[in-house]
mmCIF file with all atom_site columns, C-alpha atoms in Angstrom:
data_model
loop_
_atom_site.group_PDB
_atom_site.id
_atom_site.type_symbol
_atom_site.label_atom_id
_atom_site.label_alt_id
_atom_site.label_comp_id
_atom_site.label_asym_id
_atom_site.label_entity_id
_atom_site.label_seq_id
_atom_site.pdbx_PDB_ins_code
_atom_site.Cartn_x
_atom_site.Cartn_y
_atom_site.Cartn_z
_atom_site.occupancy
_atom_site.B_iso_or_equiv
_atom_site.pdbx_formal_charge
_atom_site.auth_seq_id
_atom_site.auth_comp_id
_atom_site.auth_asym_id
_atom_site.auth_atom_id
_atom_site.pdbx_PDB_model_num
ATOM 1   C CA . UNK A 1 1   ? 115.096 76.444  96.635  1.00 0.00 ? 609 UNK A CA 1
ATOM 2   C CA . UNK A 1 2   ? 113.160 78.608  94.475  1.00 0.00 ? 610 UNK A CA 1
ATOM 3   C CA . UNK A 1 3   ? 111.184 81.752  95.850  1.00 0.00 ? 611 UNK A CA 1
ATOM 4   C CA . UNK A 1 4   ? 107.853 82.721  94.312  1.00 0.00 ? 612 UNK A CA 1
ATOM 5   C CA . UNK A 1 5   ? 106.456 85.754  95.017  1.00 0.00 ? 613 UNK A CA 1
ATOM 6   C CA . UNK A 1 6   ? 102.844 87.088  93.993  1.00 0.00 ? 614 UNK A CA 1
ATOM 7   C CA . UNK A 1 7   ? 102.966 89.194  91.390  1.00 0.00 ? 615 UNK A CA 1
ATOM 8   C CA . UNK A 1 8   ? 100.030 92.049  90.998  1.00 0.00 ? 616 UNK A CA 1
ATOM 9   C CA . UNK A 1 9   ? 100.614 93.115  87.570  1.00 0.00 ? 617 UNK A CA 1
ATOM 10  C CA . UNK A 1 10  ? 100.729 91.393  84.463  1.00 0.00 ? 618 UNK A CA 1
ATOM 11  C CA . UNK A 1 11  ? 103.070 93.681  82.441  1.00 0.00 ? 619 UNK A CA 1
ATOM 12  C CA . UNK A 1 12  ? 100.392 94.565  80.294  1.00 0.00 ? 620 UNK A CA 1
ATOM 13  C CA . UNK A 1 13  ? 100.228 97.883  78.053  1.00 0.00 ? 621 UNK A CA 1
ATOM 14  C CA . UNK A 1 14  ? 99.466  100.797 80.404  1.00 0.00 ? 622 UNK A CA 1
ATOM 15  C CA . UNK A 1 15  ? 100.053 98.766  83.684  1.00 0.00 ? 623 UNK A CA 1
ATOM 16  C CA . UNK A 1 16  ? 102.308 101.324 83.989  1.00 0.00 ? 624 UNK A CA 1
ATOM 17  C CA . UNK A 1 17  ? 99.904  104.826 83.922  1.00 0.00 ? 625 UNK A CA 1
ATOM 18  C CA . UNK A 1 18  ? 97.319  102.505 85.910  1.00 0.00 ? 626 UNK A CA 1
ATOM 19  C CA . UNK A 1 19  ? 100.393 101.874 89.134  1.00 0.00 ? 627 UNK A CA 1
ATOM 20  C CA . UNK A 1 20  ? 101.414 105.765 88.143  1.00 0.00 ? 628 UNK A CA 1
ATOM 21  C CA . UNK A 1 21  ? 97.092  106.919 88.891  1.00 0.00 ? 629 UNK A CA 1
ATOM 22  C CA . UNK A 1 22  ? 96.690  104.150 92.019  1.00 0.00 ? 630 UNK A CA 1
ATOM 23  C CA . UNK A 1 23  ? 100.409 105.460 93.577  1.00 0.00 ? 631 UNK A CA 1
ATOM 24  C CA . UNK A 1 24  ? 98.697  109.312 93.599  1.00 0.00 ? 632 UNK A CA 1
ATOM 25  C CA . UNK A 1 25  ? 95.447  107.944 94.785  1.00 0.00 ? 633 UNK A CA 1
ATOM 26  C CA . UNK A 1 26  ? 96.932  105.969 97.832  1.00 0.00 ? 634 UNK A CA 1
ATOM 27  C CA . UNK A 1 27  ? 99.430  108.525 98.392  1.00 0.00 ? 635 UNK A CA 1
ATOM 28  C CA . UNK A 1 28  ? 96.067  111.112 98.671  1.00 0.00 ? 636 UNK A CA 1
ATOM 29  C CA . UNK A 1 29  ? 94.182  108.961 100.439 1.00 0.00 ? 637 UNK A CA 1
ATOM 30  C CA . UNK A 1 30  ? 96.843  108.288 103.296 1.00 0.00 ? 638 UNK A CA 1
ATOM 31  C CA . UNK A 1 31  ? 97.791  111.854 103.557 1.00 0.00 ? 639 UNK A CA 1
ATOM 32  C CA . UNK A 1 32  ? 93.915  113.471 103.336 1.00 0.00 ? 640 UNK A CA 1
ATOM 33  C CA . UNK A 1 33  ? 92.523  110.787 105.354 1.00 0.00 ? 641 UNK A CA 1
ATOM 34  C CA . UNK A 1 34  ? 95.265  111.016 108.301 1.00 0.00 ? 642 UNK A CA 1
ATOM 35  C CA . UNK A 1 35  ? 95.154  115.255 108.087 1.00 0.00 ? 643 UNK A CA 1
ATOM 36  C CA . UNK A 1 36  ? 91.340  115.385 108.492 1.00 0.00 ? 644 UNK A CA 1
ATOM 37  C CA . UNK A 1 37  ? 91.163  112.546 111.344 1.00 0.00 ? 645 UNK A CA 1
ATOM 38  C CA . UNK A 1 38  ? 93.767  114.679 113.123 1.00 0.00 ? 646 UNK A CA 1
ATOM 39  C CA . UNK A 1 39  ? 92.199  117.723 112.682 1.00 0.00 ? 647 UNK A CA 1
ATOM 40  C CA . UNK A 1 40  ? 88.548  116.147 113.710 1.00 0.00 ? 648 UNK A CA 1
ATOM 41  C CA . UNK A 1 41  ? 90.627  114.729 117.174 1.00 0.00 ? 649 UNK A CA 1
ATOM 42  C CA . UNK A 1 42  ? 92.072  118.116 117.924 1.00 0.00 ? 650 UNK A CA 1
ATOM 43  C CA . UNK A 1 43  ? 88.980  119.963 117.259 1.00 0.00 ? 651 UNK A CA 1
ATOM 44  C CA . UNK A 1 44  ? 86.785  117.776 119.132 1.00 0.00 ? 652 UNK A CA 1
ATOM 45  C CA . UNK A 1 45  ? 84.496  117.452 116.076 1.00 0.00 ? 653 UNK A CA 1
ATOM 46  C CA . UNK A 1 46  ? 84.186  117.539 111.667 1.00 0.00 ? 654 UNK A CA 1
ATOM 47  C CA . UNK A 1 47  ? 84.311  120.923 110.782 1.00 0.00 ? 655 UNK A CA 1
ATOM 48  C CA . UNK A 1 48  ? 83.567  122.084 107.538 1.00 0.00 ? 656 UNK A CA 1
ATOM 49  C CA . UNK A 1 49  ? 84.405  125.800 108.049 1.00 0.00 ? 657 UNK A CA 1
ATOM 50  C CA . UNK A 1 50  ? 87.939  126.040 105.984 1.00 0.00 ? 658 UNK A CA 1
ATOM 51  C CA . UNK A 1 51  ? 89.591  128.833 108.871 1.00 0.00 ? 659 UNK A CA 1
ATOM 52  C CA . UNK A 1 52  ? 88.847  126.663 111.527 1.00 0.00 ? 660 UNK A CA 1
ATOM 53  C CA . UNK A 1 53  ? 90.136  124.019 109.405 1.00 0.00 ? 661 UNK A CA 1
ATOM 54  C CA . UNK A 1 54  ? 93.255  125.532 108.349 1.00 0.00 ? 662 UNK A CA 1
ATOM 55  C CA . UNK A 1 55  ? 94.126  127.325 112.006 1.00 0.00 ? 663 UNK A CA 1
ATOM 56  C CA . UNK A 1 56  ? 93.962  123.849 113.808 1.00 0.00 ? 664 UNK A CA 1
ATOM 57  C CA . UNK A 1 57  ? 95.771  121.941 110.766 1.00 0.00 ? 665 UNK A CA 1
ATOM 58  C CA . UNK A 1 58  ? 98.650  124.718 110.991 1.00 0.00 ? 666 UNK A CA 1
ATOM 59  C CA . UNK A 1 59  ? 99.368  124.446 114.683 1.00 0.00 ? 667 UNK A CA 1
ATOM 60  C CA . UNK A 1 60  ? 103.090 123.329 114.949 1.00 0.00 ? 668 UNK A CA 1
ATOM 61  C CA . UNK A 1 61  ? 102.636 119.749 116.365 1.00 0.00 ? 669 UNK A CA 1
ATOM 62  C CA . UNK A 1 62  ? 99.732  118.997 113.591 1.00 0.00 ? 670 UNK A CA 1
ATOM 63  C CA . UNK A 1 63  ? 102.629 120.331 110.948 1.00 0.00 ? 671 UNK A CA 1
ATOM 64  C CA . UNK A 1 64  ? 104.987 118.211 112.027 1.00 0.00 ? 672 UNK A CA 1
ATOM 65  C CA . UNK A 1 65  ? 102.951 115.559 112.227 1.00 0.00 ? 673 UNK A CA 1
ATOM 66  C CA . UNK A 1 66  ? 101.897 116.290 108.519 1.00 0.00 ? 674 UNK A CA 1
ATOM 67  C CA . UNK A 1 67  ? 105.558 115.675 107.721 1.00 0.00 ? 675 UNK A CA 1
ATOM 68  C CA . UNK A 1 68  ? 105.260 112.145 108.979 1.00 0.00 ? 676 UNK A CA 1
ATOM 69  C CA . UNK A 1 69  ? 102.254 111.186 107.924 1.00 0.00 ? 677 UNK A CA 1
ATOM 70  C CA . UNK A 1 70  ? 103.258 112.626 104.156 1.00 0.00 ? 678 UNK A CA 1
ATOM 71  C CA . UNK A 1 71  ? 106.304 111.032 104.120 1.00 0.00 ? 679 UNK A CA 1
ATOM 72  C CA . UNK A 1 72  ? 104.447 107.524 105.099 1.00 0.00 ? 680 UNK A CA 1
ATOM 73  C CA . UNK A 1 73  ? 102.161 107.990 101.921 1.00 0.00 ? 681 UNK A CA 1
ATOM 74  C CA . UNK A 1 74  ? 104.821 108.585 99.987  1.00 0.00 ? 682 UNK A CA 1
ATOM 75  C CA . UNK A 1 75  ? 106.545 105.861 100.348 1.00 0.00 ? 683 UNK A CA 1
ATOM 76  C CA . UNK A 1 76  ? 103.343 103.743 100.400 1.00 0.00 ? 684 UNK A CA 1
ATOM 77  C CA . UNK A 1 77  ? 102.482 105.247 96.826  1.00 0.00 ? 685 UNK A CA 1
ATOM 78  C CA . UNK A 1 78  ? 105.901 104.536 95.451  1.00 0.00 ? 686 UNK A CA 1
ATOM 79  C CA . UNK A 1 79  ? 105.477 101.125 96.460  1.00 0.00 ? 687 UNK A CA 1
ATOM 80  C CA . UNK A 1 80  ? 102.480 100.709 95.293  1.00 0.00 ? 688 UNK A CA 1
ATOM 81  C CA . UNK A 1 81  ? 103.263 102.285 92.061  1.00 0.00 ? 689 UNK A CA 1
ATOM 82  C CA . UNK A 1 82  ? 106.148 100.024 91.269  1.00 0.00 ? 690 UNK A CA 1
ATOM 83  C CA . UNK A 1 83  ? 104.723 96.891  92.969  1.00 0.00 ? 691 UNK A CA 1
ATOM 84  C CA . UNK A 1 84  ? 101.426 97.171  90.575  1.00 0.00 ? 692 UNK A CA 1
ATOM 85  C CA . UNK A 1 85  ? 103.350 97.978  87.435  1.00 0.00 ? 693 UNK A CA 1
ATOM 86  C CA . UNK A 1 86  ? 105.889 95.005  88.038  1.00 0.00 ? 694 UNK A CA 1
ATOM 87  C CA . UNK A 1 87  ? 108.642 96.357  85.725  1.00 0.00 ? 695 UNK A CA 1
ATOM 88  C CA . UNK A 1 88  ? 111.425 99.516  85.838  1.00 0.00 ? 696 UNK A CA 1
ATOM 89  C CA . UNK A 1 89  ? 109.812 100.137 89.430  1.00 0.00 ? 697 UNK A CA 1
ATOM 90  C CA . UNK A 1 90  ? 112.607 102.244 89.850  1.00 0.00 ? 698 UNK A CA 1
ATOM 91  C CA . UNK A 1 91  ? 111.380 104.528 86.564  1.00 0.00 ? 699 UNK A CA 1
ATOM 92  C CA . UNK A 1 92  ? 108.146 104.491 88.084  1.00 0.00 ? 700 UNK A CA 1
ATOM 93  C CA . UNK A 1 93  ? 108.970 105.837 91.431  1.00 0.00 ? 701 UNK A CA 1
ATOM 94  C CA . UNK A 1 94  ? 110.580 108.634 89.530  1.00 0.00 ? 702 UNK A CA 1
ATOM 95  C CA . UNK A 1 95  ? 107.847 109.300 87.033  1.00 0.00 ? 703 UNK A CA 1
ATOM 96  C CA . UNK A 1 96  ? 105.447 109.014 90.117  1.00 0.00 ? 704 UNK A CA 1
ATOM 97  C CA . UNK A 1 97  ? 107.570 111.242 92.180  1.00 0.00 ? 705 UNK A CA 1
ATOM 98  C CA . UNK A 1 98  ? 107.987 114.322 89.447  1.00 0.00 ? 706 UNK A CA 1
ATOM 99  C CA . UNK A 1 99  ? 104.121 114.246 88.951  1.00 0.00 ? 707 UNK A CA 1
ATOM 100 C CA . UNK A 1 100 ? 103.485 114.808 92.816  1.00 0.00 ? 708 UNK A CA 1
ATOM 101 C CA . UNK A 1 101 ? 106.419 117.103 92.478  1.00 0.00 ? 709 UNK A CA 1
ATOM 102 C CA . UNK A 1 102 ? 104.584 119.513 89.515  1.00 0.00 ? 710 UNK A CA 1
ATOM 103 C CA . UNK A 1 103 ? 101.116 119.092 91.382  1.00 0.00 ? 711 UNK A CA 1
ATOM 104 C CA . UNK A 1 104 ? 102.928 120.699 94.656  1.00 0.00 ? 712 UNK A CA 1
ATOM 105 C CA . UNK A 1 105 ? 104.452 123.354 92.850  1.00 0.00 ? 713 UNK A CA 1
ATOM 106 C CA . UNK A 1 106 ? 101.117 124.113 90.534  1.00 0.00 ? 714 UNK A CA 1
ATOM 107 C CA . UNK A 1 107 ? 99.518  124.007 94.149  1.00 0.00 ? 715 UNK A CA 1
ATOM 108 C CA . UNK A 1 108 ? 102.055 126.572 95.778  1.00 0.00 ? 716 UNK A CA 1
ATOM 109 C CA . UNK A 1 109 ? 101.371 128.928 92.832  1.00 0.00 ? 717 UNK A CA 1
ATOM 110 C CA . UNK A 1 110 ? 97.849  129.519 93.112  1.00 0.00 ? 718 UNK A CA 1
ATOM 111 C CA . UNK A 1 111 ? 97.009  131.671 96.474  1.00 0.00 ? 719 UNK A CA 1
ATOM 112 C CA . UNK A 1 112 ? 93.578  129.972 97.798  1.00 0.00 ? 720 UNK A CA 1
ATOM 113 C CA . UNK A 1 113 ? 95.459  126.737 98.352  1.00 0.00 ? 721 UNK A CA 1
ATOM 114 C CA . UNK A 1 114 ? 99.369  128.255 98.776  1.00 0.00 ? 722 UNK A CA 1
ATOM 115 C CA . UNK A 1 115 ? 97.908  130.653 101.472 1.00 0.00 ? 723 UNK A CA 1
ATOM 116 C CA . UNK A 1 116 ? 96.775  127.447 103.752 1.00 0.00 ? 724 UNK A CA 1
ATOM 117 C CA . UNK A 1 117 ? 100.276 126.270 104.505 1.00 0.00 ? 725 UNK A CA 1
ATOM 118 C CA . UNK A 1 118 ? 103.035 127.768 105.534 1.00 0.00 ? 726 UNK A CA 1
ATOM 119 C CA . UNK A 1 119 ? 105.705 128.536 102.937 1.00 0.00 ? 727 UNK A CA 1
ATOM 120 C CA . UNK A 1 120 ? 108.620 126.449 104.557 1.00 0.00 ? 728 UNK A CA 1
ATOM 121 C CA . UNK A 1 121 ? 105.966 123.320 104.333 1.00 0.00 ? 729 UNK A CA 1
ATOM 122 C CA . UNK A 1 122 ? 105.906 123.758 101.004 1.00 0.00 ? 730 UNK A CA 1
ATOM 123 C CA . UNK A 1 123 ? 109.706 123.574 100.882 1.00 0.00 ? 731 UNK A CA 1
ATOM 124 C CA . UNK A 1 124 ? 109.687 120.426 103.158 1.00 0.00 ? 732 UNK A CA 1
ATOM 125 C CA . UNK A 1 125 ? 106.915 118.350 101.455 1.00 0.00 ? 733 UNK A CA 1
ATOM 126 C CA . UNK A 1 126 ? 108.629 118.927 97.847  1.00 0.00 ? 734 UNK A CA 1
ATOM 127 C CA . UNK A 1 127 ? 111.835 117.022 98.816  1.00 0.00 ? 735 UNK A CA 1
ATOM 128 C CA . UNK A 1 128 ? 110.063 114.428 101.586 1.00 0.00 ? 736 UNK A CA 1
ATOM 129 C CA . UNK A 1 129 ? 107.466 113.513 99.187  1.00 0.00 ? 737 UNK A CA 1
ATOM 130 C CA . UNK A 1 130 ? 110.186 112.568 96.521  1.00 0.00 ? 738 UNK A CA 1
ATOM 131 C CA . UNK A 1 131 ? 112.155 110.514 98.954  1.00 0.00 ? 739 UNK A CA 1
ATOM 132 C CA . UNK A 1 132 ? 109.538 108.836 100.060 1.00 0.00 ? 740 UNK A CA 1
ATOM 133 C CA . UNK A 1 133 ? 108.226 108.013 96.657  1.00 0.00 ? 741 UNK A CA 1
ATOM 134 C CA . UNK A 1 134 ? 111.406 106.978 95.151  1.00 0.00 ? 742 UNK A CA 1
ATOM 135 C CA . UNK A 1 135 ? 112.378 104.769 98.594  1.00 0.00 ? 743 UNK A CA 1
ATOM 136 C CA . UNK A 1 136 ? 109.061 103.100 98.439  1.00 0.00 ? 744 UNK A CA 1
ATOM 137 C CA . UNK A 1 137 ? 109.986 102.622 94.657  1.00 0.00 ? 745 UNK A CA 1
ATOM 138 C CA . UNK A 1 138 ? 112.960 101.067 95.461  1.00 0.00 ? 746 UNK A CA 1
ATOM 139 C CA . UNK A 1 139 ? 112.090 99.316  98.274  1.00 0.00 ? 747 UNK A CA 1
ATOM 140 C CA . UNK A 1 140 ? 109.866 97.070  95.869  1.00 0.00 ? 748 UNK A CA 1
ATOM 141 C CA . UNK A 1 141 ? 112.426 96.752  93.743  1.00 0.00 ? 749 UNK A CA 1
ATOM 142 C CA . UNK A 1 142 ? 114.750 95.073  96.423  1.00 0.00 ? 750 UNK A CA 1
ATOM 143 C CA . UNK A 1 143 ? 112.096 93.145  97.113  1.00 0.00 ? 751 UNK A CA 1
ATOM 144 C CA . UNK A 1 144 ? 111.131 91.612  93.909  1.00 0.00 ? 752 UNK A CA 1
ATOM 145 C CA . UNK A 1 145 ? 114.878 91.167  93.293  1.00 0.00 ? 753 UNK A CA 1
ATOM 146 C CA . UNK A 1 146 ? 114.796 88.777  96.782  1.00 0.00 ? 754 UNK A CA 1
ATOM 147 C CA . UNK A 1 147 ? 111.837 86.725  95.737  1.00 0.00 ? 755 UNK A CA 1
ATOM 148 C CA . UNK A 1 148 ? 113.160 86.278  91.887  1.00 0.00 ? 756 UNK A CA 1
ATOM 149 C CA . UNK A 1 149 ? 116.601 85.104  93.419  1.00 0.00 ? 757 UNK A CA 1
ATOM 150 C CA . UNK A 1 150 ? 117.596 81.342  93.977  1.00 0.00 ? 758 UNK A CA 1
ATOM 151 C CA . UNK A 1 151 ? 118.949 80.896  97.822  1.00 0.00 ? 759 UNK A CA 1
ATOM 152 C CA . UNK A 1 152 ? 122.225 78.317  98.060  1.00 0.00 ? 760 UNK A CA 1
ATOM 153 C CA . UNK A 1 153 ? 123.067 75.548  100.372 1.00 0.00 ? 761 UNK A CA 1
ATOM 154 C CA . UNK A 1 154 ? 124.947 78.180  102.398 1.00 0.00 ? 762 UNK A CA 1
ATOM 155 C CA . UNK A 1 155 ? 121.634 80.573  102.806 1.00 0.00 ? 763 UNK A CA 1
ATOM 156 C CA . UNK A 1 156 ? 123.001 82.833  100.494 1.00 0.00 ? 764 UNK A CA 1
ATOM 157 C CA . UNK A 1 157 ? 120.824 84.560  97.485  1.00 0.00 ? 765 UNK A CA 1
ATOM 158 C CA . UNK A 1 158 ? 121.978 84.460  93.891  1.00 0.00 ? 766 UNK A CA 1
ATOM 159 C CA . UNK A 1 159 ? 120.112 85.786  90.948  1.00 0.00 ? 767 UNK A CA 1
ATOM 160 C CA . UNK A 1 160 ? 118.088 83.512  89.436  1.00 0.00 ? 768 UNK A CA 1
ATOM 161 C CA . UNK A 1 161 ? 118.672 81.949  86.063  1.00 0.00 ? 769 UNK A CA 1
ATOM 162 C CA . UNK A 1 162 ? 115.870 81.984  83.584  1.00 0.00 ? 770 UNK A CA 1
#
């Protein structure tokens, strides 16, 4: 039997830059969304002043937690990345993971926003983020390789044939 799976993309011209731009924006959205809910429960209300922001966000349980909750983007964006451009998700999970890569390093470079995290975050998030990226990545890549295989009497998968 045959397994069809739902395919998002239609391997169109620039599929790929449009999974590349939706991987960053889920992997911001997850991340920012997460941080400023946490930040909101532990202060006991929005704040908009950026030290009471920063001081809460850099308490050691919230950092940790940042580590979590950035390496859970991460691997949703590298999913997402690869699932919506349907082809070489590996390649994209790399390409996707070097761009996050250069924005964290241009970030840690420029003191307003390298000053509001401590510098072995910085360190950590480089390496987590890629992981996570290039897991999700492949991840959907094991998974489209499932659903495009042909399962024998026995249970067992084999490539399909096409």
């Amino acid at each position: 039997a045959r397994r069809h799976c739902r395919t998002i993309s239609n391997y169109s011209e620039g599929s790929g830059n449009f999974a590349l731009a939706l991987g960053l924006f889920l992997i911001s959205m997850v991340v920012e969304s997460v941080e400023f809910a946490l930040v909101t429960a532990a202060n006991g209300r929005i704040t908009t002043d950026p030290e009471v922001y920063f001081t809460i966000r850099n308490q050691t349980w919230l950092l940790i937690a940042k580590l979590i909750y950035n390496g859970i983007g991460a691997f949703a964006g590298g999913f997402l990345a690869a699932r919506v451009a349907g082809y070489a998700q590996l390649y994209h999970g790399i390409a996707l993971a070097a761009i996050q890569s250069l924005a964290f390093c241009w970030a840690s470079t420029q003191p307003q926003i390298r000053n509001t995290t401590p510098v072995w975050m910085w360190a950590a998030l480089i390496p987590l983020s890629t992981a996570g990226i290039v897991i999700g990545a492949y991840y959907c890549r094991q998974q489209q390789e499932i659903c495009h295989s042909d399962v024998g009497p026995n249970g067992s998968a084999q490539m399909a044939r096409q």
